PDB file of C-alpha atoms in Angstrom:
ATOM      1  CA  UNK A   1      29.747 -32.892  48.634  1.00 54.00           C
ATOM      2  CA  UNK A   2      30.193 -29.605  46.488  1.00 60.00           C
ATOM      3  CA  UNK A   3      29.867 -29.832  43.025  1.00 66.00           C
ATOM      4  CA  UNK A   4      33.189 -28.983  41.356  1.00 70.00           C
ATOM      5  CA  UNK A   5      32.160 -30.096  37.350  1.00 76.00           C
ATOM      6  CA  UNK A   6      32.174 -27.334  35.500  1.00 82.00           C
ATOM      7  CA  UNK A   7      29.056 -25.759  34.566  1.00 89.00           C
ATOM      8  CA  UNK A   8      27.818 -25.155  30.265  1.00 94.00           C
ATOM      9  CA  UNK A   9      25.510 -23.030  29.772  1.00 96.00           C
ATOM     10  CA  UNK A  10      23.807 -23.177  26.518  1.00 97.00           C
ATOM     11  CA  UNK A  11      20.986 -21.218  24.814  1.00 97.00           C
ATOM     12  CA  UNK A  12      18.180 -21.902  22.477  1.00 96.00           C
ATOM     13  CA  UNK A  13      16.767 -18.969  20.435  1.00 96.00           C
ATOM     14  CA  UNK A  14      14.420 -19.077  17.863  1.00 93.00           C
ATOM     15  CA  UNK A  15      11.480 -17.395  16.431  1.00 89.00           C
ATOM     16  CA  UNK A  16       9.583 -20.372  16.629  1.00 85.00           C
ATOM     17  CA  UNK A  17       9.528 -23.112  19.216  1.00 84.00           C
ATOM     18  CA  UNK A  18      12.915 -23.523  19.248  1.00 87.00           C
ATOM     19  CA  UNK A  19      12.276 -27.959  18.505  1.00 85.00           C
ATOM     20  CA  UNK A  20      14.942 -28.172  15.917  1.00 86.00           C
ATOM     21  CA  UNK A  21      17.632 -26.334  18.114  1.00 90.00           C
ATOM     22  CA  UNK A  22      16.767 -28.399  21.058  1.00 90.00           C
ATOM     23  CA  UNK A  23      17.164 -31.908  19.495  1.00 88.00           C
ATOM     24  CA  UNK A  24      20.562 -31.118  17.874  1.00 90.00           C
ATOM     25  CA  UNK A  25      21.674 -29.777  21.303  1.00 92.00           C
ATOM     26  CA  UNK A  26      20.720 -32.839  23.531  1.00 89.00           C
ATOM     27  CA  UNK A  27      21.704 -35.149  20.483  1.00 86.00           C
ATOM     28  CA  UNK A  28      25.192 -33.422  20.616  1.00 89.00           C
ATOM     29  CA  UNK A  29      25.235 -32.998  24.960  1.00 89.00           C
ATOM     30  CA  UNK A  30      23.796 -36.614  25.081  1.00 85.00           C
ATOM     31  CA  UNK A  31      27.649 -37.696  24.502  1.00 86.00           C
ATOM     32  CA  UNK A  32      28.736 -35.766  27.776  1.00 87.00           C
ATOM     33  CA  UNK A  33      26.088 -37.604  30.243  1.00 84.00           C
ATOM     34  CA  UNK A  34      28.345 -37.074  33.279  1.00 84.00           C
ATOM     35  CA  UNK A  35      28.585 -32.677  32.309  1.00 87.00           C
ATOM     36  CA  UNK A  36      26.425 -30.677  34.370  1.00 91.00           C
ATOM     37  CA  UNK A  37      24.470 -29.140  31.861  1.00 93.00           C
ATOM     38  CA  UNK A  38      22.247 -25.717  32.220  1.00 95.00           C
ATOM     39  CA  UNK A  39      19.582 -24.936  28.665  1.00 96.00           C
ATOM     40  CA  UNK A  40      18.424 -21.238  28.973  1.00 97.00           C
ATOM     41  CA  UNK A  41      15.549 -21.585  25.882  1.00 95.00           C
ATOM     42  CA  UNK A  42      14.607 -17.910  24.256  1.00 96.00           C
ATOM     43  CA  UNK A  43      11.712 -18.533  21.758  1.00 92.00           C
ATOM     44  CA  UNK A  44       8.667 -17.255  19.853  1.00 90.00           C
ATOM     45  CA  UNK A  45      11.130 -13.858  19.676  1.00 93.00           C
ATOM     46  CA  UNK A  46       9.501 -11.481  17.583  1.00 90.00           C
ATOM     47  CA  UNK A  47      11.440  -8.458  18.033  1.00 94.00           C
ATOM     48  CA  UNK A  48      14.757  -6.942  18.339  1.00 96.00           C
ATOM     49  CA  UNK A  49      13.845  -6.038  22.158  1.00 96.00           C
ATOM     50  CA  UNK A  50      13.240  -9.446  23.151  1.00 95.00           C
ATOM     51  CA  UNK A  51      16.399 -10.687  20.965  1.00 97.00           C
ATOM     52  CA  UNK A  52      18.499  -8.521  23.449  1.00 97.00           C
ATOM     53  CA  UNK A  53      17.490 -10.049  26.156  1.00 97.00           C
ATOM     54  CA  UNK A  54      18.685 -13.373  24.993  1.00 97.00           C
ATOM     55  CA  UNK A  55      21.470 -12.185  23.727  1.00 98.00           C
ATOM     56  CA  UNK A  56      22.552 -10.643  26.942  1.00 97.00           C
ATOM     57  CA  UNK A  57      21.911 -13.200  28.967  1.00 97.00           C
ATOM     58  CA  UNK A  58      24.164 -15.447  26.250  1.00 97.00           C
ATOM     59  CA  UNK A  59      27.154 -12.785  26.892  1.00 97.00           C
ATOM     60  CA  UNK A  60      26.603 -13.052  30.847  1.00 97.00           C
ATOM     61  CA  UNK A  61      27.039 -16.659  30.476  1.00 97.00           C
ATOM     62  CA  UNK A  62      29.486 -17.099  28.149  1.00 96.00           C
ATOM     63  CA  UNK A  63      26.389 -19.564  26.401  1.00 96.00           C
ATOM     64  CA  UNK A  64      27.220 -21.986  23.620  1.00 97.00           C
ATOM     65  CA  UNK A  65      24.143 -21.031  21.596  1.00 97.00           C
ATOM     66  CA  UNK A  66      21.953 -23.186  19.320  1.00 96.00           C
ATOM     67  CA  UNK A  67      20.059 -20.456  16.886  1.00 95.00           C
ATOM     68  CA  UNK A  68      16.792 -21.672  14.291  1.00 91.00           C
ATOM     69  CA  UNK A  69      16.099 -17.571  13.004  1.00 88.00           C
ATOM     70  CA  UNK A  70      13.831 -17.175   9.888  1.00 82.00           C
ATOM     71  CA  UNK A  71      14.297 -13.736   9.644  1.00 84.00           C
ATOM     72  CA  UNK A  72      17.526 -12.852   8.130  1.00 84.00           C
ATOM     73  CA  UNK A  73      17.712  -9.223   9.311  1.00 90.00           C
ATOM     74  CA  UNK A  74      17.544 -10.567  13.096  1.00 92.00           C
ATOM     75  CA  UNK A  75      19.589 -13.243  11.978  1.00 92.00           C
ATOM     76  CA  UNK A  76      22.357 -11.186  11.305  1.00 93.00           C
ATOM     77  CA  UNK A  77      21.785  -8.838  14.480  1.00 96.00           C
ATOM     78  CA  UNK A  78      22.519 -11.844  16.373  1.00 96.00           C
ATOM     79  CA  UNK A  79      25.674 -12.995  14.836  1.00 95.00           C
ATOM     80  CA  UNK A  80      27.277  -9.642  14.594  1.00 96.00           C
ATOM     81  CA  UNK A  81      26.239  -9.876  18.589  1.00 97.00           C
ATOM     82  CA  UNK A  82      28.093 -12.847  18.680  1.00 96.00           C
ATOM     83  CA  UNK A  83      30.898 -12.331  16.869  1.00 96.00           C
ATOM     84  CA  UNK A  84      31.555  -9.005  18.610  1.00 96.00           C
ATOM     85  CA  UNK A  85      31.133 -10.553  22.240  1.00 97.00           C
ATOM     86  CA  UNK A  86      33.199 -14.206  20.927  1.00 96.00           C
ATOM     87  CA  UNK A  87      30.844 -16.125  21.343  1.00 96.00           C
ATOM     88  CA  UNK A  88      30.458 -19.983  19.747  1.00 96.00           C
ATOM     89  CA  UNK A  89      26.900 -20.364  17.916  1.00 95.00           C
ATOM     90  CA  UNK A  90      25.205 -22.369  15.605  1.00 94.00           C
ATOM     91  CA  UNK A  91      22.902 -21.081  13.308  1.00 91.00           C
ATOM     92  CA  UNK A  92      21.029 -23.909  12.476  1.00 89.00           C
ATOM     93  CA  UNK A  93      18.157 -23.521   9.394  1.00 81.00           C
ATOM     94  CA  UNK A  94      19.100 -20.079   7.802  1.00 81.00           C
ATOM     95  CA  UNK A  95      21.773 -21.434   6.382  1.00 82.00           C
ATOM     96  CA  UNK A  96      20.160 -24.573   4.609  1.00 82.00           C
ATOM     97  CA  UNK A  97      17.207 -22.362   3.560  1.00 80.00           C
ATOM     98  CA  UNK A  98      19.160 -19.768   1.691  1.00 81.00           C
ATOM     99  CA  UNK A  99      21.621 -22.281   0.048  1.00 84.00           C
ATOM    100  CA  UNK A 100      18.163 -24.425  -1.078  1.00 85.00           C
ATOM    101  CA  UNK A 101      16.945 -20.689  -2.402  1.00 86.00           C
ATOM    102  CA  UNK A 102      20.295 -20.294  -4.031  1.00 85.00           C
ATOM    103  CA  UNK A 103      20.008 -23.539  -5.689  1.00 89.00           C
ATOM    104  CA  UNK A 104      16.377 -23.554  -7.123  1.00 88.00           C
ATOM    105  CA  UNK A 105      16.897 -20.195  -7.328  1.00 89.00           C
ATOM    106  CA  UNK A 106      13.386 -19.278  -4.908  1.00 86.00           C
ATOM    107  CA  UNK A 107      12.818 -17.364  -2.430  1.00 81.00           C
ATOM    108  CA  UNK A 108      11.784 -18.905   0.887  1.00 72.00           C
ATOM    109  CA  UNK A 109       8.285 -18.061   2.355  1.00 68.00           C
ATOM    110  CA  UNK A 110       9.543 -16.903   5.754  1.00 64.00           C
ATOM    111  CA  UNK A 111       6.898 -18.824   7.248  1.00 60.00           C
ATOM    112  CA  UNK A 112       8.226 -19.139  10.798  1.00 56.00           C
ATOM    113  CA  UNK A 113       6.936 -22.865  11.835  1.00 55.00           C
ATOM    114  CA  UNK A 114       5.583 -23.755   9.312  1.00 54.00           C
ATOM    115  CA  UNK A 115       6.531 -27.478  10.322  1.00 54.00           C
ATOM    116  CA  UNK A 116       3.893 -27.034  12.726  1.00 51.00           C
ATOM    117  CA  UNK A 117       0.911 -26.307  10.452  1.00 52.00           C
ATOM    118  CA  UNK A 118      -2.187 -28.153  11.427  1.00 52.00           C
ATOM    119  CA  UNK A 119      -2.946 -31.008   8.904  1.00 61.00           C
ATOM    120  CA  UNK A 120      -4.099 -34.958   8.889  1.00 68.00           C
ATOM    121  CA  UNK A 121      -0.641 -35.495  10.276  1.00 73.00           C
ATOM    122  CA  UNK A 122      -0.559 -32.894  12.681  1.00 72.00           C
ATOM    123  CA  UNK A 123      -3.568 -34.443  14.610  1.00 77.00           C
ATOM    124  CA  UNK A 124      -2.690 -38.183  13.899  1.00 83.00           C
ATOM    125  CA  UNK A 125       0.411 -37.346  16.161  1.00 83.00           C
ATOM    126  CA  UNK A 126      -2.102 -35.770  18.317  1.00 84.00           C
ATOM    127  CA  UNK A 127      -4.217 -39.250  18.370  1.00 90.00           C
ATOM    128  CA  UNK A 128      -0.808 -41.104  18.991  1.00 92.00           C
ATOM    129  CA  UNK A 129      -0.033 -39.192  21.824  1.00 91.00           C
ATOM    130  CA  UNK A 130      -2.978 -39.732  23.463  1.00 93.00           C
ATOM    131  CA  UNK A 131      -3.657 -43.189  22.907  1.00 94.00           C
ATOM    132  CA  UNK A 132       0.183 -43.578  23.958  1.00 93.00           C
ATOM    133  CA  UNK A 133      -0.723 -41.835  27.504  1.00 92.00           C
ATOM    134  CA  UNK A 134      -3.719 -44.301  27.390  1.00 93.00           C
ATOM    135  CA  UNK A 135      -1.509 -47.538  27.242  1.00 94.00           C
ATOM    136  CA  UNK A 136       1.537 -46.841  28.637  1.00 93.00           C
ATOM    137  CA  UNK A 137       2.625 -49.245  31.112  1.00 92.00           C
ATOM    138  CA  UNK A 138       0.456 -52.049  30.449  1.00 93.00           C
ATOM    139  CA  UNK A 139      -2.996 -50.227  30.962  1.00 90.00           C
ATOM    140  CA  UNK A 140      -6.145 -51.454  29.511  1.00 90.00           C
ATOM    141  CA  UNK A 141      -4.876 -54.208  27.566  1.00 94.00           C
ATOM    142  CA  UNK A 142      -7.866 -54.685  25.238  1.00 92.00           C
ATOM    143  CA  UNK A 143      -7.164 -51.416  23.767  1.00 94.00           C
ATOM    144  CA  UNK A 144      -3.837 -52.989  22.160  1.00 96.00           C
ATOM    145  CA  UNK A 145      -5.569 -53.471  19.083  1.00 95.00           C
ATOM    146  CA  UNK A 146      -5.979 -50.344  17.925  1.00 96.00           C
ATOM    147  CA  UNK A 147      -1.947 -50.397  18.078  1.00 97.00           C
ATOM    148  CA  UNK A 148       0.685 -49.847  15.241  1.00 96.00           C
ATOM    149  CA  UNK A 149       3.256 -51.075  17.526  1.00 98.00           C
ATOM    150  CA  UNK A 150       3.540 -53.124  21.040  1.00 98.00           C
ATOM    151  CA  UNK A 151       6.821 -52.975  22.721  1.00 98.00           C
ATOM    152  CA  UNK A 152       7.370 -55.678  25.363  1.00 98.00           C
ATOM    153  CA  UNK A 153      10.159 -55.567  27.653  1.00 97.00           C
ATOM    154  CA  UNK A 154      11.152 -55.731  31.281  1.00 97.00           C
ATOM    155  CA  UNK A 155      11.336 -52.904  33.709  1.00 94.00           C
ATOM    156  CA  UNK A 156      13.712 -50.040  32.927  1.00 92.00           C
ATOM    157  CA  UNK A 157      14.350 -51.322  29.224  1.00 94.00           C
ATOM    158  CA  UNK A 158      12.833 -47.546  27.693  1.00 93.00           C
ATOM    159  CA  UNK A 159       9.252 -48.666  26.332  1.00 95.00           C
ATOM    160  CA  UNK A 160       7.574 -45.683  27.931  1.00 94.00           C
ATOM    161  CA  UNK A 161      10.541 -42.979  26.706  1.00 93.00           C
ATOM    162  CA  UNK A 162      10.289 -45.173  23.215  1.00 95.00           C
ATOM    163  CA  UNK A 163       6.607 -45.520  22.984  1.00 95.00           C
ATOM    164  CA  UNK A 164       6.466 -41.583  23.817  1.00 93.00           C
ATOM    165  CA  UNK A 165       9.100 -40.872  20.696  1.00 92.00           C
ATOM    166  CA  UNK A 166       6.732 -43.390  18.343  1.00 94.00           C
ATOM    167  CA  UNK A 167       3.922 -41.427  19.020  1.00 92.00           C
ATOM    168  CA  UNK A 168       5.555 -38.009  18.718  1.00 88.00           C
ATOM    169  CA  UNK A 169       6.018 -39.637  14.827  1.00 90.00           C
ATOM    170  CA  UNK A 170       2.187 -40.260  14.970  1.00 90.00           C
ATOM    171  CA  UNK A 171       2.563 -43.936  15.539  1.00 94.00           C
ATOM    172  CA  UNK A 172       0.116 -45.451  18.287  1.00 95.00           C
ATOM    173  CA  UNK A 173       2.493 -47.298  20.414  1.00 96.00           C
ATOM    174  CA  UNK A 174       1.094 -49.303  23.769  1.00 97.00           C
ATOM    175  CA  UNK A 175       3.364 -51.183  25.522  1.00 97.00           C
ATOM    176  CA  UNK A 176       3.036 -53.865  28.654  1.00 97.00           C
ATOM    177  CA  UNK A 177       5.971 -54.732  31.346  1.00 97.00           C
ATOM    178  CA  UNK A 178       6.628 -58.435  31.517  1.00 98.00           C
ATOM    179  CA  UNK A 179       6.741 -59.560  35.062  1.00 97.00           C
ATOM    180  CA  UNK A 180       7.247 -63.495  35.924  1.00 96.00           C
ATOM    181  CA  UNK A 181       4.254 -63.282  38.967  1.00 96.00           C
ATOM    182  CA  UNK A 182       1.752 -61.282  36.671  1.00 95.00           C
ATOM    183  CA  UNK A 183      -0.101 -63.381  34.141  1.00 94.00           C
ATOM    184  CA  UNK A 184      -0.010 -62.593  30.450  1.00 96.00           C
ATOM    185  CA  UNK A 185      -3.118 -60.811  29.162  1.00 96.00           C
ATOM    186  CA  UNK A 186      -4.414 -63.408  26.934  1.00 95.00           C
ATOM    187  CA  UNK A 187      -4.973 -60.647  23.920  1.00 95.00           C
ATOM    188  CA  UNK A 188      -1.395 -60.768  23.982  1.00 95.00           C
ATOM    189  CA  UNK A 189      -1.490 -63.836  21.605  1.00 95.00           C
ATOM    190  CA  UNK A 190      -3.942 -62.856  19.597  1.00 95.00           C
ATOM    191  CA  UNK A 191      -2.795 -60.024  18.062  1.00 96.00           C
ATOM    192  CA  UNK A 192      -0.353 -60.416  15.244  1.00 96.00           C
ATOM    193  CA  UNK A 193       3.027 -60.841  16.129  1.00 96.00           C
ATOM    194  CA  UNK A 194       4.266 -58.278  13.379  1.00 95.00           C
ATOM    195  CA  UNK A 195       3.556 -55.850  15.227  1.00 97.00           C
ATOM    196  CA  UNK A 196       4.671 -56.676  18.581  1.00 98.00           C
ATOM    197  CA  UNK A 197       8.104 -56.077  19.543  1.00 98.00           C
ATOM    198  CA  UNK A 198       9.799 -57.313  22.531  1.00 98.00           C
ATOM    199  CA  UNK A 199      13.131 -54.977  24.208  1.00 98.00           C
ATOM    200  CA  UNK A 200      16.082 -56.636  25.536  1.00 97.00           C
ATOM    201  CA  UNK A 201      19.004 -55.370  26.925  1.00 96.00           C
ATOM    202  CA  UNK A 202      22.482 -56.117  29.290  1.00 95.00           C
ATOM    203  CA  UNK A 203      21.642 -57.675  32.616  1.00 95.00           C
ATOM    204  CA  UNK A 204      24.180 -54.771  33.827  1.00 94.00           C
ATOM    205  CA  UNK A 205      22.810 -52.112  32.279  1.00 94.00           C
ATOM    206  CA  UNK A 206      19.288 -52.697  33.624  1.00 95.00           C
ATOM    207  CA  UNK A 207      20.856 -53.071  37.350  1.00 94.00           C
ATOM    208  CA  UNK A 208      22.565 -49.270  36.888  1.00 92.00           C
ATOM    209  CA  UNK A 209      18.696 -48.235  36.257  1.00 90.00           C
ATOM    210  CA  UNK A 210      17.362 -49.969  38.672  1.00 92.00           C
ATOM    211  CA  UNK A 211      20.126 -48.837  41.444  1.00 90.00           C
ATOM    212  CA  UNK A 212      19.562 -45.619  39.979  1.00 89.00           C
ATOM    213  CA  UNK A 213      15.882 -45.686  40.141  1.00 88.00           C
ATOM    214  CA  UNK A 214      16.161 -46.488  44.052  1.00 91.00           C
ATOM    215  CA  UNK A 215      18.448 -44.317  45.008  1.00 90.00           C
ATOM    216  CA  UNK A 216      15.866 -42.036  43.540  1.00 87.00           C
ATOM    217  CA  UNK A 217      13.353 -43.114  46.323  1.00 89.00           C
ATOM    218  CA  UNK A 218      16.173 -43.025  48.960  1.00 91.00           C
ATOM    219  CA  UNK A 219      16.819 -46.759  49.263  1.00 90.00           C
ATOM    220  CA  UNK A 220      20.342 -46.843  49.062  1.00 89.00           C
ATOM    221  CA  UNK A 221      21.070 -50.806  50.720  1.00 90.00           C
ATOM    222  CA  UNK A 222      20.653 -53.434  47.937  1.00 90.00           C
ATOM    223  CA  UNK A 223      17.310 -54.784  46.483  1.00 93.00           C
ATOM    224  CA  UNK A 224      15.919 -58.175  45.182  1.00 93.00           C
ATOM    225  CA  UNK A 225      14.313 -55.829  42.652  1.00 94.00           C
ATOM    226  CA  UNK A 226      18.070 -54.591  41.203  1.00 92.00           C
ATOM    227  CA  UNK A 227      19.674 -57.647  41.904  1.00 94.00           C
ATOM    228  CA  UNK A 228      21.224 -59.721  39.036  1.00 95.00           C
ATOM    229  CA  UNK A 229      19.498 -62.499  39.544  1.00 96.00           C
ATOM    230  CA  UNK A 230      16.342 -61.152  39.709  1.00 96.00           C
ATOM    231  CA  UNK A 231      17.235 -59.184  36.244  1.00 96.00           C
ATOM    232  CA  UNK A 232      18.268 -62.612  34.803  1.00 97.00           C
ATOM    233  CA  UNK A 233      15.462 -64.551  36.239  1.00 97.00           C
ATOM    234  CA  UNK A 234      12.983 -61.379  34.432  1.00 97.00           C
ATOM    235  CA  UNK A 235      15.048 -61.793  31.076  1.00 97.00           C
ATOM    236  CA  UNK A 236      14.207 -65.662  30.773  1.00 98.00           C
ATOM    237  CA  UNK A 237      10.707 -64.760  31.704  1.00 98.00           C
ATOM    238  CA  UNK A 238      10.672 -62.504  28.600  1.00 98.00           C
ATOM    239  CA  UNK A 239      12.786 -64.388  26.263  1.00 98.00           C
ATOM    240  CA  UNK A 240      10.567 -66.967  26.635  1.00 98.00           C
ATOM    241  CA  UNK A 241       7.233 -64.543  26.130  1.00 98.00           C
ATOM    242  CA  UNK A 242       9.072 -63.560  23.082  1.00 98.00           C
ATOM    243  CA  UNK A 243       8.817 -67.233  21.685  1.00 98.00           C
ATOM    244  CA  UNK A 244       5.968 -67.914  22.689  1.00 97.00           C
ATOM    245  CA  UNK A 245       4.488 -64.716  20.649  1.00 97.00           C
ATOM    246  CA  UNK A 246       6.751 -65.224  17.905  1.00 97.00           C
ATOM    247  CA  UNK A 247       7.586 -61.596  17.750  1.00 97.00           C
ATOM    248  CA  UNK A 248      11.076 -59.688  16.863  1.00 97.00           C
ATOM    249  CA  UNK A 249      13.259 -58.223  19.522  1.00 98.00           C
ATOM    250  CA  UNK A 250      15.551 -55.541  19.641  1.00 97.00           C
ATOM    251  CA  UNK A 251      18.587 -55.091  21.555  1.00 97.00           C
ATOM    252  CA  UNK A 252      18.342 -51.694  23.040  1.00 96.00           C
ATOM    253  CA  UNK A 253      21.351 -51.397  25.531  1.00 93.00           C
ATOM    254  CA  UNK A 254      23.779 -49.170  22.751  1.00 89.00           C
ATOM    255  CA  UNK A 255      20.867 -47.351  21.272  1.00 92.00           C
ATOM    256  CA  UNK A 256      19.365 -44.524  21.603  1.00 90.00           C
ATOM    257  CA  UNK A 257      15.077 -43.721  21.707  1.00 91.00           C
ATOM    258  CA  UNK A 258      15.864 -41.919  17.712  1.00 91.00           C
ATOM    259  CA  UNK A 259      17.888 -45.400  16.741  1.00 93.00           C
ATOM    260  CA  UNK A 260      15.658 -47.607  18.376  1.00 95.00           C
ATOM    261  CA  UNK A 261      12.744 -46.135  16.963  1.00 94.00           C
ATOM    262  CA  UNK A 262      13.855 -46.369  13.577  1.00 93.00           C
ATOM    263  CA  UNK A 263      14.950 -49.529  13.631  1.00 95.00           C
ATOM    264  CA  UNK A 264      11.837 -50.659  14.726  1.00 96.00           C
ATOM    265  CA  UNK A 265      10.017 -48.852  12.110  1.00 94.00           C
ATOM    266  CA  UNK A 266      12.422 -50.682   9.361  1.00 93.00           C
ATOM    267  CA  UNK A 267      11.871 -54.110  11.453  1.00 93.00           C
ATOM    268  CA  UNK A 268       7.460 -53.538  11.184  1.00 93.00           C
ATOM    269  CA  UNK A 269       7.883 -52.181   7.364  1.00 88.00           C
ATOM    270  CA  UNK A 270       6.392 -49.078   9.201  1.00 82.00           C
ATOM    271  CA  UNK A 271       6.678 -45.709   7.167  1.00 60.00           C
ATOM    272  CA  UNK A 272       3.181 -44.032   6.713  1.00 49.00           C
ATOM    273  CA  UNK A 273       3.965 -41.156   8.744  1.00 43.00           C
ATOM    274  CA  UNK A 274       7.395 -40.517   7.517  1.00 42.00           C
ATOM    275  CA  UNK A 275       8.208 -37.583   5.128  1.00 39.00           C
TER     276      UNK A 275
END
């Protein structure tokens, strides 16, 4: 069947990596899940020549644009672009950096990234990450205790997405899917409990992944796997993991990876990498 949704294009230009203007886009298009969505991404620009080409590919478009520019003169260029061709953008950091100037009364550095330096923190996110990748999905179990965090949780409850967004805040995160037939690493009880949290979530939420998540492999008939029972019959498994562990739970099934994360931070007393 054709496709009739209609189709927004949106653009993310910046003379840096663009990270800023992505995660306000998909925190704002997160709302439309159902909108076909198409991101053209324009970054590291340097130059008025390679400004165009974004630019013109914006107009061709008709692009909602998402815009992180340091440089005030290209700033501009792009706006008056913008403005003359009616187009809708957001200029996201110039903005905030010239009102800051304006009220300490500074000029900025026009350091373009400078987020991104390399420092401690830089490469403890670095470290996260890796260890993450390491013990995602339950692997190696006897590395949990270099952890800061261990999320528990059925399958399809977001501890790899989650555990992913930890580490990108330089947390090491590990977590372990709880399945009734597959015993319990015994580590799992002696680690400290405060730093172990186990996921939960709607029985019907986690069949819509699951169905999802099978149509993906081209099973379309039903599945013990997506069934409710079997969902229900994995949730008493956990609940009762959970207990038996004596570790907090969150309720993910409204949340999103940024809220979940955070809350989980507040829940462990976890801030050391926080700004």
């Amino acid at each position: 069947m054709e496709d009739t949704r209609p189709t927004l294009h949106y653009f993310i230009i910046s003379d840096a990596i663009g990270e800023t203007a992505q995660k306000v886009a998909q925190s704002s298009l997160v709302q439309y899940p159902s909108a076909h969505k198409v991101c053209h991404k324009y970054n590291f620009i340097s130059n008025i020549n390679d400004l165009d080409i974004a630019l013109e590919d914006a107009a061709a478009h008709d692009g909602l644009i998402f815009m992180t520019m340091i440089d005030n003169e290209m700033a501009a260029y792009a706006e008056r672009f913008f403005n003359k061709h009616q187009l809708t953008y957001y200029n996201l950091i110039q903005p905030i950096v010239d009102e800051i100037g304006y009220r300490i009364n500074m000029k900025p550095s026009k350091i373009i990234g400078a987020q991104h330096e390399l420092s401690d923190r830089y490469f403890d996110k670095i470290r996260a990450m890796e260890y993450c990748m390491s013990f995602d999905d339950g692997k190696d179990p006897k590395g949990f205790e270099e952890a800061d965090i261990i999320l528990l949780g059925v399958s399809r409850t977001g501890k790899t997405p989650l555990s992913m967004y930890l580490a990108m805040l330089g947390y090491k995160a590990a977590n372990l899917p709880l399945i009734p037939e597959n015993e319990l690493p015994e580590i799992l009880f002696k680690l400290d409990p405060n730093k172990i949290v186990g996921l939960t979530n709607r029985v019907e939420v986690i069949n819509r992944h699951r169905d999802a998540r099978m149509r993906e492999y081209g099973i379309t008939s039903p599945t013990k796997y997506a069934s409710f029972d079997r969902i229900q019959e994995e949730f008493d498994f956990a609940q009762e993991v959970y207990e038996r562990i004596g570790c907090q739970t969150l309720d993910v099934s409204q949340r999103s990876i940024e809220e979940s994360a955070a809350i989980i931070l507040k829940m462990l007393d976890l801030h050391k990498h926080e700004s």
